[in-house]
Short mmCIF file of C-alpha atoms and ligand atoms in Angstrom, two decimals:
data_model
loop_
_atom_site.label_atom_id
_atom_site.label_comp_id
_atom_site.label_asym_id
_atom_site.label_seq_id
_atom_site.Cartn_x
_atom_site.Cartn_y
_atom_site.Cartn_z
CA UNK A 1 47.98 183.98 128.94
CA UNK A 2 44.86 182.04 127.98
CA UNK A 3 46.22 179.33 125.75
CA UNK A 4 44.00 177.40 123.41
CA UNK A 5 45.98 174.23 123.30
CA UNK A 6 45.39 170.84 124.80
CA UNK A 7 47.39 167.92 126.01
CA UNK A 8 48.19 165.12 125.40
CA UNK A 9 50.76 164.86 122.67
CA UNK A 10 49.90 163.84 119.17
CA UNK A 11 53.28 164.66 117.75
CA UNK A 12 55.80 162.75 115.78
CA UNK A 13 58.72 161.47 117.74
CA UNK A 14 57.96 159.59 120.91
CA UNK A 15 59.78 161.07 123.89
CA UNK A 16 59.63 157.80 125.76
CA UNK A 17 62.35 155.79 124.06
CA UNK A 18 64.52 153.40 126.10
CA UNK A 19 67.67 154.77 127.76
CA UNK A 20 70.56 154.84 125.30
CA UNK A 21 74.26 155.00 125.74
CA UNK A 22 75.91 158.41 125.41
CA UNK A 23 77.45 157.49 122.06
CA UNK A 24 74.01 157.12 120.54
CA UNK A 25 73.23 160.84 120.53
CA UNK A 26 72.47 162.01 117.00
CA UNK A 27 74.34 165.14 115.90
CA UNK A 28 76.76 166.67 113.44
CA UNK A 29 80.16 164.94 113.06
CA UNK A 30 83.39 166.47 114.38
CA UNK A 31 84.49 167.78 110.98
CA UNK A 32 81.39 170.00 110.94
CA UNK A 33 82.60 171.99 113.99
CA UNK A 34 84.08 175.06 112.20
CA UNK A 35 80.86 175.44 110.20
CA UNK A 36 78.80 175.09 113.37
CA UNK A 37 80.73 177.79 115.19
CA UNK A 38 80.22 180.11 112.23
CA UNK A 39 76.50 179.37 112.27
CA UNK A 40 76.37 179.89 116.03
CA UNK A 41 77.57 183.43 115.44
CA UNK A 42 75.84 184.33 112.17
CA UNK A 43 72.68 182.27 112.14
CA UNK A 44 71.70 180.55 115.35
CA UNK A 45 68.14 179.93 114.16
CA UNK A 46 69.27 178.12 111.00
CA UNK A 47 71.67 176.04 113.06
CA UNK A 48 68.82 174.78 115.25
CA UNK A 49 66.25 174.48 112.45
CA UNK A 50 68.61 172.53 110.18
CA UNK A 51 69.69 170.23 113.02
CA UNK A 52 66.09 169.45 113.99
CA UNK A 53 65.27 168.67 110.38
CA UNK A 54 68.33 166.50 109.89
CA UNK A 55 68.67 164.69 113.22
CA UNK A 56 65.23 164.84 114.88
CA UNK A 57 64.17 165.83 118.40
CA UNK A 58 67.48 165.14 120.15
CA UNK A 59 70.74 166.60 118.88
CA UNK A 60 74.18 166.77 120.41
CA UNK A 61 76.40 169.58 119.13
CA UNK A 62 79.98 168.78 120.04
CA UNK A 63 81.84 172.04 119.43
CA UNK A 64 85.38 171.70 120.66
CA UNK A 65 85.40 172.47 124.36
CA UNK A 66 81.64 173.08 124.40
CA UNK A 67 78.85 170.55 124.01
CA UNK A 68 75.29 171.67 123.56
CA UNK A 69 72.37 169.27 124.02
CA UNK A 70 69.40 170.40 121.97
CA UNK A 71 66.03 168.85 122.88
CA UNK A 72 63.12 169.62 120.60
CA UNK A 73 60.15 167.58 121.76
CA UNK A 74 57.47 169.26 123.91
CA UNK A 75 57.86 166.45 126.46
CA UNK A 76 61.53 167.39 126.73
CA UNK A 77 60.59 171.03 127.31
CA UNK A 78 58.14 169.95 130.03
CA UNK A 79 60.77 167.83 131.73
CA UNK A 80 63.58 170.39 131.70
CA UNK A 81 61.56 173.57 132.32
CA UNK A 82 58.87 172.28 134.66
CA UNK A 83 58.90 168.70 135.99
CA UNK A 84 62.58 168.58 136.87
CA UNK A 85 63.25 172.34 136.92
CA UNK A 86 65.04 172.02 140.27
CA UNK A 87 67.88 170.24 138.47
CA UNK A 88 68.60 173.16 136.14
CA UNK A 89 70.11 176.61 136.33
CA UNK A 90 70.04 179.18 133.52
CA UNK A 91 72.47 178.34 130.71
CA UNK A 92 74.56 179.82 127.91
CA UNK A 93 73.77 183.34 126.74
CA UNK A 94 72.04 184.15 130.02
CA UNK A 95 75.05 183.01 132.02
CA UNK A 96 77.21 185.47 130.04
CA UNK A 97 74.58 188.19 130.35
CA UNK A 98 74.51 187.56 134.09
CA UNK A 99 78.25 187.97 134.42
CA UNK A 100 78.46 191.00 132.14
CA UNK A 101 75.30 192.93 132.84
CA UNK A 102 72.33 191.47 134.66
CA UNK A 103 74.01 190.18 137.80
CA UNK A 104 71.51 188.65 140.19
CA UNK A 105 68.36 190.21 138.74
CA UNK A 106 65.22 188.07 138.55
CA UNK A 107 65.97 186.67 135.09
CA UNK A 108 69.37 185.25 135.98
CA UNK A 109 69.37 184.70 139.76
CA UNK A 110 69.06 181.18 141.15
CA UNK A 111 67.70 179.15 144.05
CA UNK A 112 66.88 180.99 147.29
CA UNK A 113 67.91 184.41 145.94
CA UNK A 114 65.54 183.92 142.99
CA UNK A 115 62.67 182.71 145.22
CA UNK A 116 63.04 185.72 147.48
CA UNK A 117 63.09 188.13 144.52
CA UNK A 118 60.14 186.55 142.78
CA UNK A 119 58.09 186.98 145.98
CA UNK A 120 59.02 190.66 146.10
CA UNK A 121 58.37 191.37 142.43
CA UNK A 122 55.27 189.31 141.70
CA UNK A 123 52.78 191.68 143.45
CA UNK A 124 53.68 194.47 141.00
CA UNK A 125 52.08 192.33 138.27
CA UNK A 126 48.85 191.47 140.10
CA UNK A 127 45.77 191.36 137.87
CA UNK A 128 44.11 194.36 139.59
CA UNK A 129 47.22 196.44 138.90
CA UNK A 130 47.25 195.35 135.29
CA UNK A 131 43.85 196.89 134.63
CA UNK A 132 45.34 200.20 135.78
CA UNK A 133 48.28 199.78 133.40
CA UNK A 134 45.91 199.71 130.41
CA UNK A 135 45.69 203.53 130.61
CA UNK A 136 49.48 203.79 130.43
CA UNK A 137 49.45 201.51 127.39
CA UNK A 138 46.76 203.44 125.55
CA UNK A 139 48.43 206.80 126.35
CA UNK A 140 51.59 205.47 124.72
CA UNK A 141 49.47 204.18 121.83
CA UNK A 142 47.93 207.65 121.33
CA UNK A 143 51.39 209.25 121.41
CA UNK A 144 52.56 206.76 118.77
CA UNK A 145 49.56 207.48 116.59
CA UNK A 146 50.16 211.22 116.90
CA UNK A 147 53.72 210.67 115.63
CA UNK A 148 52.48 208.46 112.79
CA UNK A 149 49.90 211.05 111.74
CA UNK A 150 52.70 213.44 110.81
CA UNK A 151 54.48 210.77 108.75
CA UNK A 152 51.73 209.41 106.47
CA UNK A 153 53.25 208.42 103.10
CA UNK A 154 56.76 208.45 104.56
CA UNK A 155 59.06 205.60 105.52
CA UNK A 156 59.64 205.13 109.26
CA UNK A 157 61.58 202.52 111.22
CA UNK A 158 58.71 200.86 112.99
CA UNK A 159 60.90 198.68 115.15
CA UNK A 160 62.54 201.79 116.66
CA UNK A 161 59.01 203.15 117.27
CA UNK A 162 58.00 199.92 119.02
CA UNK A 163 61.05 200.08 121.27
CA UNK A 164 60.27 203.68 122.16
CA UNK A 165 56.66 202.74 122.93
CA UNK A 166 57.37 199.69 125.10
CA UNK A 167 60.11 201.52 127.00
CA UNK A 168 57.67 204.32 127.76
CA UNK A 169 55.01 201.84 128.98
CA UNK A 170 57.52 200.05 131.16
CA UNK A 171 58.72 203.28 132.75
CA UNK A 172 55.27 204.62 133.54
CA UNK A 173 53.69 201.32 134.62
CA UNK A 174 56.33 199.68 136.79
CA UNK A 175 58.75 202.47 137.68
CA UNK A 176 56.43 205.52 137.67
CA UNK A 177 59.09 207.27 135.63
CA UNK A 178 59.32 209.03 132.30
CA UNK A 179 62.08 207.18 130.48
CA UNK A 180 61.94 209.35 127.37
CA UNK A 181 64.99 211.43 128.37
CA UNK A 182 66.87 208.13 128.57
CA UNK A 183 66.73 207.46 124.83
CA UNK A 184 70.10 205.71 124.93
CA UNK A 185 68.61 202.75 126.84
CA UNK A 186 67.60 200.85 123.68
CA UNK A 187 71.00 201.18 121.92
CA UNK A 188 72.83 200.52 125.19
CA UNK A 189 71.00 197.22 125.61
CA UNK A 190 71.85 196.32 122.01
CA UNK A 191 75.55 196.82 122.67
CA UNK A 192 75.38 194.86 125.89
CA UNK A 193 73.66 191.91 124.23
CA UNK A 194 76.08 191.96 121.34
CA UNK A 195 78.91 191.54 123.85
CA UNK A 196 77.09 188.76 125.75
CA UNK A 197 76.50 186.86 122.51
CA UNK A 198 80.09 187.41 121.45
CA UNK A 199 81.26 186.05 124.80
CA UNK A 200 79.11 183.00 124.29
CA UNK A 201 80.36 182.29 120.78
CA UNK A 202 84.02 183.07 121.43
CA UNK A 203 83.77 180.75 124.45
CA UNK A 204 85.04 183.53 126.68
CA UNK A 205 88.39 183.70 124.87
CA UNK A 206 88.46 187.52 124.55
CA UNK A 207 88.70 189.13 127.99
CA UNK A 208 86.69 192.25 128.71
CA UNK A 209 89.75 194.37 129.54
CA UNK A 210 91.13 194.11 125.99
CA UNK A 211 90.56 197.56 124.44
CA UNK A 212 88.96 196.26 121.24
CA UNK A 213 86.05 198.34 119.87
CA UNK A 214 83.40 195.79 120.89
CA UNK A 215 84.63 195.86 124.50
CA UNK A 216 84.86 199.64 124.55
CA UNK A 217 81.34 199.99 123.18
CA UNK A 218 80.09 197.51 125.76
CA UNK A 219 81.74 199.26 128.68
CA UNK A 220 80.27 202.59 127.59
CA UNK A 221 76.82 201.01 127.22
CA UNK A 222 77.00 199.37 130.63
CA UNK A 223 78.04 202.67 132.17
CA UNK A 224 75.07 204.40 130.55
CA UNK A 225 72.67 201.77 131.88
CA UNK A 226 74.06 202.12 135.38
CA UNK A 227 73.78 205.91 135.19
CA UNK A 228 70.15 205.49 134.14
CA UNK A 229 69.41 203.25 137.11
CA UNK A 230 71.05 205.77 139.40
CA UNK A 231 68.83 208.51 138.00
CA UNK A 232 65.75 206.36 138.60
CA UNK A 233 66.65 205.29 142.12
CA UNK A 234 67.88 208.67 143.35
CA UNK A 235 64.95 210.43 141.67
CA UNK A 236 62.70 208.19 143.71
CA UNK A 237 64.60 208.89 146.91
CA UNK A 238 63.93 212.61 146.43
CA UNK A 239 60.34 212.48 145.27
CA UNK A 240 59.35 209.81 147.79
CA UNK A 241 58.00 207.60 145.03
CA UNK A 242 54.57 207.07 143.57
CA UNK A 243 51.81 205.58 145.67
CA UNK A 244 54.33 203.18 147.13
CA UNK A 245 53.08 200.12 145.26
CA UNK A 246 54.95 200.18 141.98
CA UNK A 247 57.85 197.87 141.32
CA UNK A 248 60.52 200.41 142.14
CA UNK A 249 58.89 201.07 145.54
CA UNK A 250 58.51 197.35 146.24
CA UNK A 251 62.18 196.82 145.49
CA UNK A 252 63.40 199.86 147.40
CA UNK A 253 61.24 198.85 150.39
CA UNK A 254 62.39 195.23 150.29
CA UNK A 255 66.05 196.16 150.38
CA UNK A 256 65.81 199.20 152.66
CA UNK A 257 67.00 197.13 155.62
CA UNK A 258 70.25 196.27 153.88
CA UNK A 259 72.86 198.27 155.82
CA UNK A 260 75.69 197.78 153.37
CA UNK A 261 75.04 200.63 150.91
CA UNK A 262 77.15 199.05 148.18
CA UNK A 263 75.24 195.80 148.42
CA UNK A 264 71.92 197.66 148.46
CA UNK A 265 72.89 199.55 145.33
CA UNK A 266 74.05 196.33 143.67
CA UNK A 267 70.78 194.42 144.21
CA UNK A 268 68.65 197.38 143.09
CA UNK A 269 70.85 197.89 140.06
CA UNK A 270 70.61 194.22 139.04
CA UNK A 271 66.84 194.11 139.48
CA UNK A 272 66.18 197.32 137.60
CA UNK A 273 68.54 196.68 134.69
CA UNK A 274 66.91 193.25 134.35
CA UNK A 275 63.37 194.61 134.35
CA UNK A 276 64.34 197.33 131.88
CA UNK A 277 65.71 194.70 129.50
CA UNK A 278 63.18 191.87 130.01
CA UNK A 279 60.23 194.24 130.11
CA UNK A 280 60.59 196.14 126.86
CA UNK A 281 62.49 194.23 124.17
CA UNK A 282 60.22 191.20 124.12
CA UNK A 283 57.02 193.18 123.66
CA UNK A 284 58.68 195.46 121.09
CA UNK A 285 59.83 192.38 119.18
CA UNK A 286 56.29 190.93 119.23
CA UNK A 287 54.80 194.14 117.85
CA UNK A 288 57.49 194.60 115.20
CA UNK A 289 57.00 191.08 113.87
CA UNK A 290 53.23 191.59 113.96
CA UNK A 291 53.52 194.60 111.65
CA UNK A 292 55.92 192.73 109.41
CA UNK A 293 53.59 189.73 109.09
CA UNK A 294 50.57 191.95 108.48
CA UNK A 295 52.48 193.77 105.72
CA UNK A 296 52.90 190.36 104.06
CA UNK A 297 49.29 189.31 104.72
CA UNK A 298 47.09 192.32 103.95
CA UNK A 299 43.91 190.22 104.34
CA UNK A 300 44.80 189.61 108.01
CA UNK A 301 45.52 193.34 108.41
CA UNK A 302 42.11 194.13 106.92
CA UNK A 303 40.42 191.68 109.31
CA UNK A 304 42.17 193.27 112.28
CA UNK A 305 41.18 196.74 111.09
CA UNK A 306 37.55 195.61 110.73
CA UNK A 307 37.53 194.15 114.25
CA UNK A 308 39.00 197.33 115.73
CA UNK A 309 36.46 199.50 113.89
CA UNK A 310 33.57 197.37 115.10
CA UNK A 311 34.67 196.90 118.71
CA UNK A 312 36.37 200.21 119.43
CA UNK A 313 34.76 202.66 117.03
CA UNK A 314 36.22 206.02 118.07
CA UNK A 315 36.89 204.94 121.63
CA UNK A 316 40.22 204.44 123.30
CA UNK A 317 40.27 200.81 124.46
CA UNK A 318 40.59 199.59 128.06
CA UNK A 319 41.54 196.25 129.56
CA UNK A 320 37.88 195.16 129.40
CA UNK A 321 38.18 195.23 125.60
CA UNK A 322 40.79 192.49 125.53
CA UNK A 323 38.21 189.70 125.43
CA UNK A 324 36.36 191.56 122.65
CA UNK A 325 39.35 191.50 120.33
CA UNK A 326 39.62 187.77 119.56
CA UNK A 327 41.04 188.13 116.07
CA UNK A 328 43.72 190.60 117.16
CA UNK A 329 44.61 188.22 120.00
CA UNK A 330 45.09 185.32 117.59
CA UNK A 331 47.31 187.50 115.37
CA UNK A 332 49.55 188.23 118.37
CA UNK A 333 49.58 184.55 119.38
CA UNK A 334 50.45 183.44 115.86
CA UNK A 335 53.17 186.10 115.62
CA UNK A 336 54.73 184.81 118.83
CA UNK A 337 54.53 181.28 117.43
CA UNK A 338 56.49 182.18 114.30
CA UNK A 339 58.77 184.75 115.94
CA UNK A 340 58.95 183.97 119.66
CA UNK A 341 60.73 186.94 121.24
CA UNK A 342 62.65 184.55 123.48
CA UNK A 343 63.83 182.08 120.85
CA UNK A 344 66.06 179.98 123.12
CA UNK A 345 65.67 178.85 126.71
CA UNK A 346 69.05 177.68 127.86
CA UNK A 347 69.74 175.63 130.95
CA UNK A 348 72.67 173.93 132.67
CA UNK A 349 72.10 170.62 134.44
CA UNK A 350 73.16 170.39 138.07
CA UNK A 351 73.09 166.59 138.47
CA UNK A 352 72.98 163.96 135.74
CA UNK A 353 69.51 163.44 134.31
CA UNK A 354 67.69 161.56 131.61
CA UNK A 355 65.82 163.47 128.92
CA UNK A 356 63.62 161.68 126.39
CA UNK A 357 65.41 158.42 127.07
CA UNK A 358 68.89 159.92 126.62
CA UNK A 359 71.35 160.20 129.51
CA UNK A 360 72.39 163.77 130.21
CA UNK A 361 75.57 164.38 132.23
CA UNK A 362 75.84 166.79 135.12
CA UNK A 363 76.96 170.32 134.19
CA UNK A 364 75.64 169.97 130.63
CA UNK A 365 74.45 172.87 128.45
CA UNK A 366 70.87 172.36 127.29
CA UNK A 367 68.87 174.26 124.69
CA UNK A 368 65.07 174.27 124.46
CA UNK A 369 64.01 176.51 121.60
CA UNK A 370 60.52 178.00 121.39
CA UNK A 371 61.43 178.94 117.80
CA UNK A 372 61.91 175.33 116.64
CA UNK A 373 59.21 173.89 118.94
CA UNK A 374 56.70 176.37 117.52
CA UNK A 375 57.55 175.20 114.00
CA UNK A 376 57.76 171.47 114.81
CA UNK A 377 56.02 169.70 111.91
CA UNK A 378 54.82 166.95 114.25
CA UNK A 379 52.69 169.42 116.18
CA UNK A 380 51.87 172.21 113.78
CA UNK A 381 50.28 171.69 110.36
CA UNK A 382 51.99 173.90 107.76
CA UNK A 383 54.29 175.18 110.47
CA UNK A 384 55.87 178.03 108.51
CA UNK A 385 52.55 179.53 107.39
CA UNK A 386 51.04 182.56 109.13
CA UNK A 387 47.54 181.37 110.03
CA UNK A 388 46.07 183.23 113.03
CA UNK A 389 42.92 181.08 112.80
CA UNK A 390 44.81 178.13 114.22
CA UNK A 391 44.50 179.79 117.63
CA UNK A 392 40.80 180.59 117.22
CA UNK A 393 39.39 177.44 118.79
CA UNK A 394 40.74 174.78 121.08
CA UNK A 395 40.16 172.15 118.42
CA UNK A 396 42.04 174.13 115.78
CA UNK A 397 45.23 173.43 117.69
CA UNK A 398 45.77 169.70 117.85
CA UNK A 399 48.90 170.04 119.80
CA UNK A 400 50.70 169.64 123.09
CA UNK A 401 50.70 172.33 125.77
CA UNK A 402 54.49 172.54 125.67
CA UNK A 403 54.57 172.90 121.88
CA UNK A 404 53.72 176.58 122.44
CA UNK A 405 55.79 178.28 125.11
CA UNK A 406 56.43 181.92 124.15
CA UNK A 407 56.50 182.86 127.84
CA UNK A 408 58.52 179.83 128.93
CA UNK A 409 57.15 177.33 131.44
CA UNK A 410 57.57 176.00 134.95
CA UNK A 411 58.76 178.09 137.90
CA UNK A 412 60.79 180.48 135.70
CA UNK A 413 57.80 181.35 133.51
CA UNK A 414 57.63 185.02 132.50
CA UNK A 415 56.45 187.26 135.33
CA UNK A 416 55.27 189.93 132.86
CA UNK A 417 53.29 187.74 130.45
CA UNK A 418 49.91 189.34 131.12
CA UNK A 419 51.32 192.85 130.83
CA UNK A 420 53.15 191.94 127.60
CA UNK A 421 50.09 190.30 126.09
CA UNK A 422 47.78 193.17 127.06
CA UNK A 423 50.18 195.74 125.72
CA UNK A 424 50.72 193.99 122.38
CA UNK A 425 46.98 193.38 121.85
CA UNK A 426 45.75 196.88 122.76
CA UNK A 427 48.45 198.64 120.74
CA UNK A 428 47.91 196.38 117.72
CA UNK A 429 44.16 197.09 117.76
CA UNK A 430 44.53 200.85 118.29
CA UNK A 431 47.06 201.26 115.52
CA UNK A 432 45.38 198.88 113.04
CA UNK A 433 42.17 200.84 113.38
CA UNK A 434 43.80 203.84 111.69
CA UNK A 435 46.96 202.66 109.94
CA UNK A 436 48.49 199.93 107.86
CA UNK A 437 52.11 199.54 106.87
CA UNK A 438 53.80 198.58 103.61
CA UNK A 439 57.29 197.20 103.75
CA UNK A 440 59.68 199.74 102.19
CA UNK A 441 60.93 198.69 98.74
CA UNK A 442 64.04 196.55 98.99
CA UNK A 443 63.63 195.85 102.71
CA UNK A 444 64.01 192.21 103.67
CA UNK A 445 63.67 192.00 107.46
CA UNK A 446 65.47 189.03 108.95
CA UNK A 447 65.29 187.76 112.52
CA UNK A 448 68.41 188.33 114.57
CA UNK A 449 68.63 185.96 117.51
CA UNK A 450 70.18 187.97 120.31
CA UNK A 451 68.82 187.49 123.84
CA UNK A 452 65.52 188.33 122.16
CA UNK A 453 64.53 187.94 118.52
CA UNK A 454 65.18 191.32 116.96
CA UNK A 455 64.57 192.59 113.44
CA UNK A 456 68.02 192.90 111.92
CA UNK A 457 68.57 196.41 110.61
CA UNK A 458 65.15 197.66 111.73
CA UNK A 459 61.74 197.58 110.05
CA UNK A 460 61.43 200.32 107.42
CA UNK A 461 57.77 200.68 106.38
CA UNK A 462 55.64 203.21 104.55
CA UNK A 463 52.88 204.59 106.77
CA UNK A 464 49.43 204.36 105.12
CA UNK A 465 45.96 205.23 106.40
CA UNK A 466 43.90 202.08 106.87
C1 HEM B 1 55.55 189.51 124.71
C2 HEM B 1 56.22 189.80 125.75
C3 HEM B 1 57.11 188.85 126.54
C4 HEM B 1 57.63 187.62 126.21
C5 HEM B 1 57.43 186.83 124.94
C6 HEM B 1 58.41 187.18 127.35
C7 HEM B 1 59.08 185.95 127.43
C8 HEM B 1 59.72 185.49 128.56
C9 HEM B 1 60.28 184.16 128.69
C10 HEM B 1 60.27 183.08 127.61
C11 HEM B 1 60.81 184.06 129.93
C12 HEM B 1 61.47 182.83 130.54
C13 HEM B 1 62.97 182.82 130.33
C14 HEM B 1 63.60 181.51 130.79
O1 HEM B 1 62.93 180.61 131.25
O2 HEM B 1 64.84 181.40 130.68
C15 HEM B 1 60.61 185.34 130.58
C16 HEM B 1 61.03 185.63 131.86
C17 HEM B 1 60.91 186.88 132.41
N1 HEM B 1 60.22 187.96 131.90
FE1 HEM B 1 59.22 188.00 130.17
N2 HEM B 1 58.38 188.15 128.32
C18 HEM B 1 57.58 189.18 127.87
C19 HEM B 1 57.26 190.33 128.55
C20 HEM B 1 57.77 190.68 129.78
C21 HEM B 1 57.47 191.90 130.48
C22 HEM B 1 56.52 192.99 129.99
C23 HEM B 1 58.21 191.88 131.63
C24 HEM B 1 58.33 192.88 132.75
C25 HEM B 1 58.00 194.05 132.78
C26 HEM B 1 58.96 190.64 131.64
C27 HEM B 1 59.84 190.26 132.64
C28 HEM B 1 60.37 189.01 132.76
C29 HEM B 1 61.19 188.58 133.91
C30 HEM B 1 61.61 189.45 135.07
C31 HEM B 1 61.51 187.24 133.69
C32 HEM B 1 62.29 186.32 134.63
C33 HEM B 1 61.29 185.61 135.53
C34 HEM B 1 61.89 184.61 136.50
O3 HEM B 1 62.89 183.96 136.17
O4 HEM B 1 61.32 184.48 137.58
N3 HEM B 1 58.66 189.94 130.51
N4 HEM B 1 59.94 186.18 129.72
#
């Protein structure tokens, strides 16, 4: 993504303090542990935001058997995610999701397995392929607008619509498949994430075989996801695939030599479930929060509408329009600053390290949070305000490159960032040309920090013509 930010740092806390002893870590006292665990389950964002406000850029959460090291300076993010990335594996949340659902897919695999997979998958996201995906995006945008046209004046759950849209784009662009018959995918992923988060917070104390409702719901959801993958893979085996260059073909081709059928199925399953999850929820979250913010800032909505009218007129946009939609682009960037779909990047240290002058033990759980970094008062003036203009010029952002990391950073940076950004921008422009949305009376959307930042309870809005 073309970022309009510049190094070096001009932030508050210096990351280069002298090495301290382990006792020096700032953080909540032991008697705060029960409250912390409650917050970890009910309000992870408040837990991090409050801690950053109270203790600064380095916080140690000692929570009984678990200790979480929270680093909130962009230099810390650079060190952990990029400069010394080789010393870190994926951490809490993702580790549970790996065990429960994602296995060794690209998001959660490590080391040589990850390198091998990234080499296989990357070509599916090449720039020349992306231009071709624009048609898939705008077809889905037209289908969405056709649905909205029958609902003018009514209340719809826009976040469900965004999930439906991004799932459809993902299916047609990367898997050459129509995922619309698989409507249970969205809810199934919700169940699966709920269980992964529960596992994280309960510190693995409730085994999966216990027949409690949460476990039963999870097992059903996981079964549905696996059935869906089977439909996709076997459908491909029969039809012979698309033109042989989409992601599903690349994966099937790469693992065709694997003689052990069970192993072959396992790697394909892990890769496809991962792409289904990583590829749709994040973009749906971006678009949902965009519509929410625009409903609260009608002047920004009007500016986006005006840009779409001027640039697109009656046309359906293409990828060449992306550079002609600068205001819409800044709205998406600012939305991802305030509501980064991936709110927490968790890591586990392999060997002992030093971060921001603090000694970090081996095998330590580390949290870097785009959510708190993006609202760090040392790097962002009026950090909680929605001001798309701050992304309009390089000089408007007087910040550090690692103070804005919606797609992560370093070797594990998002493989789908250009697709996600193109999709969000084109859909936002197409829809804003014809529609605006008013939050339904009484609705108070709140972020829900699961693996991605969802809108708790959906986004009920009244559909209005722009
Ligand atoms: C606005 C949209 C998106 C956002 C904000 C986003 C964000 C991210 C972030 C922050 C990471 C890094 C996670 C970490 O370091 O632990 C990531 C990784 C990943 N994303 Fe995205 N993503 C988006 C769209 C997509 C799309 C459209 C796809 C695929 C179709 C995708 C597939 C992946 C995969 C496979 C990884 C793992 C990459 C690796 O470890 O090599 N993402 N994403």
